[in-house]
XYZ file of C-alpha atoms in Angstrom:
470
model
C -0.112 -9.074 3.269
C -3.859 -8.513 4.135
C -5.415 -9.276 7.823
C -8.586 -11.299 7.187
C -12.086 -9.334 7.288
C -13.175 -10.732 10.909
C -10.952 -12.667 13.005
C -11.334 -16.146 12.167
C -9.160 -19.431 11.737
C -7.415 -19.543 8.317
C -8.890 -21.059 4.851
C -6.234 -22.521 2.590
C -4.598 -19.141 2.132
C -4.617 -19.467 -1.589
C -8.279 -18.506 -1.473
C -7.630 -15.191 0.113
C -7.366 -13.387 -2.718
C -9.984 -14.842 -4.745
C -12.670 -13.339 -6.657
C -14.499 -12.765 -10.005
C -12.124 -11.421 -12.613
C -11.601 -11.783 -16.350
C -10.448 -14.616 -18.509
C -6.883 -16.459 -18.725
C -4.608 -16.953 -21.980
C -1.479 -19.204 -22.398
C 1.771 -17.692 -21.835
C 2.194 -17.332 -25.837
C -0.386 -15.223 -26.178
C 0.463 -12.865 -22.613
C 2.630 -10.241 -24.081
C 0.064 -9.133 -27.313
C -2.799 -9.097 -24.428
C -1.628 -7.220 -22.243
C -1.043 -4.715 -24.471
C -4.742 -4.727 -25.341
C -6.302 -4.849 -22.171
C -4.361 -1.217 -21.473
C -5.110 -0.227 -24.953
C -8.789 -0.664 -24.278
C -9.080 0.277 -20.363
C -9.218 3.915 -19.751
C -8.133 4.012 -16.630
C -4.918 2.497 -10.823
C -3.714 4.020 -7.230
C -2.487 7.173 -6.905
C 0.651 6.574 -7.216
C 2.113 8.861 -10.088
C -0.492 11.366 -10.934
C 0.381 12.975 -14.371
C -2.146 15.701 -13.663
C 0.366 17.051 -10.825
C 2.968 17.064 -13.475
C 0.986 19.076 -15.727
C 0.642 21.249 -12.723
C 4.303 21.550 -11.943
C 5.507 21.998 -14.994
C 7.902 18.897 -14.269
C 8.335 15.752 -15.306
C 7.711 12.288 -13.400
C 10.901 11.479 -12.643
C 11.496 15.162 -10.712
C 9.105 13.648 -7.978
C 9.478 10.117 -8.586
C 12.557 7.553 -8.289
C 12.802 6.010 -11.791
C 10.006 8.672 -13.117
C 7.276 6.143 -11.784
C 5.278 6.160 -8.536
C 4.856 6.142 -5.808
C 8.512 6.574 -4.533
C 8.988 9.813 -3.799
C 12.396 11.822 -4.223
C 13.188 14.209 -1.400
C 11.953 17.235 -3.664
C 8.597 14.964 -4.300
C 8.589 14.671 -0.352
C 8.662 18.613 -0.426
C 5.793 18.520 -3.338
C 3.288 16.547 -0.484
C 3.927 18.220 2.548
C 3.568 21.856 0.996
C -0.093 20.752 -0.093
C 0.190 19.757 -3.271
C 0.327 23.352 -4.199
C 3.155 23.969 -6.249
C 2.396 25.381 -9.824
C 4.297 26.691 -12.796
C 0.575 27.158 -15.084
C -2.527 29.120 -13.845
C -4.726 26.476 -15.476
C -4.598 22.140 -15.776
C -7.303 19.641 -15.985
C -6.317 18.067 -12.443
C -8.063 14.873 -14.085
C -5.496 11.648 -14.490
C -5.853 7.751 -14.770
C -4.330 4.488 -14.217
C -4.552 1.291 -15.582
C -2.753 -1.655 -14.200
C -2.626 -5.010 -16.416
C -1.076 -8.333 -14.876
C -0.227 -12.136 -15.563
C 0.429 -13.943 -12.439
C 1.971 -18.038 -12.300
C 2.408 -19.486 -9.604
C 4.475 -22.779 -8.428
C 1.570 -25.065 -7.877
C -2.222 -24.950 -9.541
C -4.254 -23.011 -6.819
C -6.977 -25.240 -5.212
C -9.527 -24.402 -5.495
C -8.980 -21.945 -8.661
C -9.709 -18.145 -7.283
C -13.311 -17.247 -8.496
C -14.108 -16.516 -11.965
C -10.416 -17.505 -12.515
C -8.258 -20.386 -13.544
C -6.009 -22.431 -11.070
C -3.120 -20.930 -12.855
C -1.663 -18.868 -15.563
C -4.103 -15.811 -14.812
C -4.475 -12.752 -17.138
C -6.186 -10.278 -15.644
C -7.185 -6.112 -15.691
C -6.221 -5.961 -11.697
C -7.528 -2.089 -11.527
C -8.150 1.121 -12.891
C -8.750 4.626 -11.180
C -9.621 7.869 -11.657
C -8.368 10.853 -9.709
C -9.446 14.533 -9.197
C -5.995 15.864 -7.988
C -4.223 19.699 -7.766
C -3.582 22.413 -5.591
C -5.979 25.321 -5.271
C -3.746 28.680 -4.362
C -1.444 28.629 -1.989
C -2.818 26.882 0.817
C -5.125 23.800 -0.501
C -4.361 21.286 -2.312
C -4.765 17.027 -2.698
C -6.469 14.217 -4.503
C -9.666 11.972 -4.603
C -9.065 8.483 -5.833
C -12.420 5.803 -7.323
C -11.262 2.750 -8.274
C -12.846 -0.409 -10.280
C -11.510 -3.576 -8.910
C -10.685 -5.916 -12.317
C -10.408 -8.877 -10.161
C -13.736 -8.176 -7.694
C -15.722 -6.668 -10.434
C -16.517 -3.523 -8.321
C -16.338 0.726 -7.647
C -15.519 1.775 -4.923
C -13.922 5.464 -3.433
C -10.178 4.597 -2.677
C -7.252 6.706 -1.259
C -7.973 10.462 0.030
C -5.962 12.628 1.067
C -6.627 16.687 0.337
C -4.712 19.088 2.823
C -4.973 22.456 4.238
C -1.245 24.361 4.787
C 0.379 27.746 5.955
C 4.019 28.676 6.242
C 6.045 30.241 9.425
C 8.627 29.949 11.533
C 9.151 27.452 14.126
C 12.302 27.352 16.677
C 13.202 29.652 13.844
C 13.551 27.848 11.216
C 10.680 27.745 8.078
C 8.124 25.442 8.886
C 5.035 24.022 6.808
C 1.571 23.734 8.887
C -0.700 21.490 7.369
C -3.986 19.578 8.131
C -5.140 16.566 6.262
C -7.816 14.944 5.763
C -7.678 11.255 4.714
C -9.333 7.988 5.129
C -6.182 5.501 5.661
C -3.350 5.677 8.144
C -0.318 6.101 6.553
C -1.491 7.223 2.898
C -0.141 10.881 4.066
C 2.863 9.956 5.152
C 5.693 11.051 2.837
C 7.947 8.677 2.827
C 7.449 4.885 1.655
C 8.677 2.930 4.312
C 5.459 3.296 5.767
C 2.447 0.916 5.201
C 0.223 2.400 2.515
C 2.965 3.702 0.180
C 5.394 1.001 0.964
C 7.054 -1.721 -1.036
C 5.885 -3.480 -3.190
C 4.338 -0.721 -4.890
C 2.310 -2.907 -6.826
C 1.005 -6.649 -5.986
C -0.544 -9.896 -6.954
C -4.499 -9.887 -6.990
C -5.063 -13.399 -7.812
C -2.441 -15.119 -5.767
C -2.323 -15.812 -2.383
C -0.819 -14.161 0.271
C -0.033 -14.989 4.036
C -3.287 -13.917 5.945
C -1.685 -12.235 9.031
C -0.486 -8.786 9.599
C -0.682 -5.623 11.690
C -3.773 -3.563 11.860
C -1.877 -0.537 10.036
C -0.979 -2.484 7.128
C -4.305 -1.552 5.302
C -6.970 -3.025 7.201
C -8.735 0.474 8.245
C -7.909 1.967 4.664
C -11.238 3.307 2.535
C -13.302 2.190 5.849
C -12.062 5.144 8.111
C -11.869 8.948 8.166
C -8.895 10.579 9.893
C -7.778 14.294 10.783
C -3.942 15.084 11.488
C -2.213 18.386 12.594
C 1.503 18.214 11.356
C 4.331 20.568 11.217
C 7.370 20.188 8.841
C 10.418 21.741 10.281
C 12.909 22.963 9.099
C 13.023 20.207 6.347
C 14.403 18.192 8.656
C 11.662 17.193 11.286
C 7.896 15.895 10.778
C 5.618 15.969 13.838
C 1.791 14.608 12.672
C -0.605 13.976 15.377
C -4.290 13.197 14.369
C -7.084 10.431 14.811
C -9.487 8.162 12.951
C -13.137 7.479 13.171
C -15.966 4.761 11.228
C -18.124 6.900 8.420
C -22.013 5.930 9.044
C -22.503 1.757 7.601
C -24.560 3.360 4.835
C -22.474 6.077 3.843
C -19.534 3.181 3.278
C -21.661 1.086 1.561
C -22.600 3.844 -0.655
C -18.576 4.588 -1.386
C -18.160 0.988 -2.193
C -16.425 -0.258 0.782
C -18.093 -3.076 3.125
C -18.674 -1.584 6.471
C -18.179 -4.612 8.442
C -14.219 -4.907 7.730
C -12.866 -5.186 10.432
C -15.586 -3.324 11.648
C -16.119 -0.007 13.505
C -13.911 2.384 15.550
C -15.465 2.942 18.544
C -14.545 6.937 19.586
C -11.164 7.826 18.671
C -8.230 5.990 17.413
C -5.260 8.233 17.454
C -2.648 8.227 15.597
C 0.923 9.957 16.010
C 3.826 10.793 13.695
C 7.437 11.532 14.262
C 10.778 11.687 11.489
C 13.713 12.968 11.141
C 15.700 13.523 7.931
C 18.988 14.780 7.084
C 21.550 14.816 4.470
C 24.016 11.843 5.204
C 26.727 9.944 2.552
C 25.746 12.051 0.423
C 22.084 11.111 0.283
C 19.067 11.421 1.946
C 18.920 9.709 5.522
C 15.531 9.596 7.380
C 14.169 8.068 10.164
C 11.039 7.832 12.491
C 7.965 6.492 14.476
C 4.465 6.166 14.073
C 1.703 4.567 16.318
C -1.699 3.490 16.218
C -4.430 2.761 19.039
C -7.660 1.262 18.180
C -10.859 0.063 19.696
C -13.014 -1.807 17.138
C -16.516 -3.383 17.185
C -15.909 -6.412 14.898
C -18.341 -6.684 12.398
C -19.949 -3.416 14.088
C -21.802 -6.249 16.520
C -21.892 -4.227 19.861
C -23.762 -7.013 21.769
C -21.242 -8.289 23.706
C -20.262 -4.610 25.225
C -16.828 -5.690 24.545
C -14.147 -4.381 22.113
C -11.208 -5.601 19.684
C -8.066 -3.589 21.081
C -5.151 -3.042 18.640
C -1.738 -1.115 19.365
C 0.641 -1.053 16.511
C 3.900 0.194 17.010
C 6.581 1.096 13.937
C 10.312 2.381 13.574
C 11.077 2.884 9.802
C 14.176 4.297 7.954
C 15.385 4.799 4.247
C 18.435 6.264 2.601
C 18.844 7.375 -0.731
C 21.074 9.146 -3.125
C 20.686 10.500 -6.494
C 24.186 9.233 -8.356
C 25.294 10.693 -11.899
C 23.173 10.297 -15.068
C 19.707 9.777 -12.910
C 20.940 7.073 -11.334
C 19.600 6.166 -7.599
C 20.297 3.998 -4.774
C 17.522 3.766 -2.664
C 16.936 1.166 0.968
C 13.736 1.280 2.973
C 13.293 -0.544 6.371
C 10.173 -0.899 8.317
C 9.271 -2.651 11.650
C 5.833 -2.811 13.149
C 4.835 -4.680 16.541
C 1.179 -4.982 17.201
C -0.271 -6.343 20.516
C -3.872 -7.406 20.345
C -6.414 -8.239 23.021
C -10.020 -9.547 20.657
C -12.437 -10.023 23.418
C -15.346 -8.913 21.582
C -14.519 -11.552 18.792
C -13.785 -14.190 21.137
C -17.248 -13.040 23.497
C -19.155 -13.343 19.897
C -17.680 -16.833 19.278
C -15.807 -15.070 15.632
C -12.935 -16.819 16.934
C -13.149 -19.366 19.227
C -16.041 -21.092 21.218
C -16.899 -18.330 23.271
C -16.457 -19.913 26.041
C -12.685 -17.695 26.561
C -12.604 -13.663 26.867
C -8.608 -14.381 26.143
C -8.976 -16.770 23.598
C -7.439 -14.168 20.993
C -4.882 -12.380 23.171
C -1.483 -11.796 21.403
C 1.068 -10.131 19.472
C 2.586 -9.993 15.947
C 6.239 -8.544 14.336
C 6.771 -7.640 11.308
C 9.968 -6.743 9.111
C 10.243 -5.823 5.658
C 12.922 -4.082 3.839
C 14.203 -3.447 0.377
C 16.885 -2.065 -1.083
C 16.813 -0.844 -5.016
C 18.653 0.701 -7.668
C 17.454 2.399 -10.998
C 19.359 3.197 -14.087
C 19.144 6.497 -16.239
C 15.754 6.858 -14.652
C 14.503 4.106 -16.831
C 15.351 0.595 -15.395
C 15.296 -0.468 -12.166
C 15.941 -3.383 -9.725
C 14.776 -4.155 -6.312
C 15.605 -6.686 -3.904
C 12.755 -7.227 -0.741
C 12.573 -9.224 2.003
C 9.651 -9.553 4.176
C 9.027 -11.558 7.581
C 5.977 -11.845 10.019
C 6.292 -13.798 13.124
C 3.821 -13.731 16.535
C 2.641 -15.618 19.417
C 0.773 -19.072 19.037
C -2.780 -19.321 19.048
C -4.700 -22.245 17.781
C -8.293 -20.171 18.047
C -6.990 -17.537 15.579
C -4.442 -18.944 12.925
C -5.494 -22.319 11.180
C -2.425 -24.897 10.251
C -0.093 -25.127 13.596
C -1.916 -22.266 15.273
C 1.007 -19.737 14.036
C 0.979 -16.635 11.931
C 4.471 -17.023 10.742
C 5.366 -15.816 7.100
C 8.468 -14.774 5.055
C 9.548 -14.607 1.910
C 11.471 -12.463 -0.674
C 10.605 -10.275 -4.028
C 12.489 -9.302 -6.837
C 11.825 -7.052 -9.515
C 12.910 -5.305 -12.378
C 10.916 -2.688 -14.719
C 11.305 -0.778 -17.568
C 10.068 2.947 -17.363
C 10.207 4.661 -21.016
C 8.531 7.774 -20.580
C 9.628 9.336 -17.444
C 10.655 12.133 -18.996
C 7.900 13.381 -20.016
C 8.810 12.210 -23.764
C 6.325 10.148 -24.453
C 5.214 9.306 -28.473
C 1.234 9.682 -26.693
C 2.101 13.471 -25.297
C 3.213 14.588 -22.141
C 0.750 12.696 -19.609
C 1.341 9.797 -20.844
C 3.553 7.468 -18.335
C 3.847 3.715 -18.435
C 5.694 0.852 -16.422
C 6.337 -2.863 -17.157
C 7.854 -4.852 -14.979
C 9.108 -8.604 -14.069
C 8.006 -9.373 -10.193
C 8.881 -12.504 -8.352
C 7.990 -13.929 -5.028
C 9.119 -16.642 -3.060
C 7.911 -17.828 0.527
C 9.761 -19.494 3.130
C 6.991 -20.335 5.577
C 3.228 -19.266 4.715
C 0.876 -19.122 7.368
C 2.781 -20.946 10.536
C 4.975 -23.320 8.623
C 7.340 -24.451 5.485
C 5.138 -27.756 5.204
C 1.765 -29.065 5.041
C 0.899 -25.288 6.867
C -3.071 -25.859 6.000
C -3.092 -29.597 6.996
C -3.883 -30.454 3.141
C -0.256 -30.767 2.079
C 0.118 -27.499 0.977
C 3.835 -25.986 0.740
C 4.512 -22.502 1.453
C 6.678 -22.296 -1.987
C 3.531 -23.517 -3.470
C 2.422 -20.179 -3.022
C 5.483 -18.755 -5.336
C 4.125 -16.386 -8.011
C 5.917 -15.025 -11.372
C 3.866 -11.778 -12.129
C 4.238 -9.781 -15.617
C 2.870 -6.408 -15.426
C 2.148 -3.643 -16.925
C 0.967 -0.285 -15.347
C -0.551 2.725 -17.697
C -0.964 6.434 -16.494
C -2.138 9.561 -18.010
């Protein structure tokens, strides 16, 4: 889910995602094209980085449930917080690439068709990326992410994170210190239960998607810079405290990013960190806390002397347990509540009349959990469910004035090469997988939610894709 670029009343949701992209084919011809478009693309997120196996000496699956990203195990949990500075060879190209390759149906044509697209039946490259990622010594390490957007036809810099760390004691027990420097919140966070590295670890881009969520679900990610202290003790407990601030409009614009979504931070916004992990059932229990507190000029329009005011709160837990064979159970849970006061939009008439300074005063919940299971490290399931509810307001959601949304996702993929025993060599990594979503309500309601007759299962998408790295 995606909050809209400025606070505004809804669109027919279906357009949210739209965009220039590349060309459709019928369903015959999907599974010999996709295999081309990969074949021809050389380069996704950073979410299995074959260059950090190189480094490591390991394979993807010794970081990565099912050998695929970005789900960490607990020892590629350890691999993050230490800095990315593990090595087993005193020399690797820390160059890798992705590739991600999709064909999305869904239940009803999309009207209109997204742009450059068909109403239905879409092939398309979504993305590829290239990353500069390693450790340097002991005590530095990370990775710099550019991406081309298949579907928007555009660069731009993407995730960030690159890290600073020492080692000590703390309440006597080893401790990692780290700094890091990133522009998202939650893309150093080490667990995926959080927002940027949560499920579903890859998603539609031609399809739409309910237009309301919390201000940590991505909104501030590749438009914000952010600096966090954290401590890792113990292995068991993860204290991060840091905050976020706006780059300069021209030095986003120059990365790639637009500089007026959602706008800018004005000062500080901090952001805090707590979890606590610990070997239960034999598996890996954690569980924690984050927060977020943000001032924003929307659209960077200072005029009205007013700001957007956002505080998200989250709980989030996850178990899992390696089983014989390199098989894993694995269940995520996250919960966010966000309470919103937009009197700048509302004082600008973005939402509104302007005629209200509470016009846009509320509060959203979200849920979403998953549970999933993977087989010999090659094949695995997962079952999702995801649910956003909040208080009515006609001047901000279209439809009935609600931003209510659920739904469910399944998926299974096939993961040949985690073992580093690829025909290609080594780096060479590769996903395909079966994804399905279905929605509940979309945007506020079951029926007619964008007073066009549009159904929320309307919105249900089959997606085929397949997802290169090396």
């Amino acid at each position: 889910m995606k909050r809209p670029s400025t606070p505004e009343i809804r669109p027919d949701a279906r357009e949210s995602r739209a965009g220039p992209g590349l060309r459709t084919l019928a369903p015959v011809a999907m599974p010999m094209a996709l295999g081309l478009v990969l074949l021809v693309v050389p380069a996704h997120r950073v979410e299995a980085v074959p260059a950090f196996a190189e480094q490591t000496g390991l394979s993807c699956q010794a970081c990565h449930v099912g050998g695929f990203g970005p789900q960490l195990t607990p020892f590629g949990r350890e691999f993050k917080l230490n800095g990315y500075t593990m090595r087993t060879k005193a020399f690797n190209v820390p160059l890798s690439a992705m590739a991600v390759g999709s064909f999305t149906h869904t239940r009803k044509d999309q009207v209109p068709a997204p742009d450059g697209l068909d109403r239905n039946d879409n092939l398309a490259f979504d993305e590829g990326s290239v990353f500069l990622a390693g450790g340097v010594g002991k005590h530095f390490g990370g990775f710099a992410q550019i991406t081309y957007d298949g579907v928007e036809k555009a660069w731009a810099w993407d995730n960030l994170d690159l890290r600073a760390v020492a080692r000590g004691k703390l309440f006597g027990a080893d401790t990692v210190f780290g700094l890091t420097l990133n522009n998202s919140p939650t893309v150093q966070d080490a667990w995926n239960t959080t927002p940027a590295w949560g499920y579903p670890y890859t998603d539609t881009a031609v399809s739409g998607t309910p237009g309301a969520a919390p201000l940590i679900d991505d909104a501030l990610a590749q438009n914000t810079l952010g600096l966090s202290a954290y401590a890792w003790v113990g292995q068991k407990i993860y204290a991060e405290a840091g905050a976020y601030t706006s780059p300069a409009a021209g030095t986003l614009d120059w990365l790639g990013a637009d500089p007026g979504d959602p706008g800018d931070i004005h000062g500080l916004a901090p952001y805090g960190r707590l979890a606590w992990q610990h070997q239960v059932g034999g598996g890996t229990l954690q569980a924690g806390a984050f927060a977020l507190k943000a001032a924003i000029n929307p659209g960077r329009d200072r005029s009205s002397g007013l700001h957007d005011r956002y505080t998200d709160l989250g709980l989030d837990a996850s178990w899992q347990k390696a089983l014989s064979s390199g098989n894993t159970l694995s269940t995520q849970l996250r919960y966010v509540h966000e309470s919103s006061t937009l009197r700048a939009s509302c004082a600008l008439a973005l939402i509104g009349d302007g005629s209200s300074s509470e016009c846009a005063h509320g509060h959203l919940n979200e849920w979403r959990g998953d549970i999933g299971y993977t087989w010999h490290n090659r094949i695995g399931t997962t079952l999702a469910a995801f649910a956003i509810s909040g208080s009515r307001n006609a001047d901000l959601y279209g439809g009935n004035g609600r931003p209510d949304s659920n739904g469910v996702m399944a998926q299974v993929d096939y993961t040949p090469w985690g073992g580093s025993d690829s025909p290609l060599g080594p780096r060479v990594n590769m996903r395909v997988g079966l994804q399905y979503t279905a929605y509940g309500k979309f945007d506020g309601s079951r029926h007619n939610y964008d007073n066009a007759g549009a159904n929320a299962s309307d919105n249900n998408a089959l997606r085929l894709f397949t997802w290169l790295a090396f």
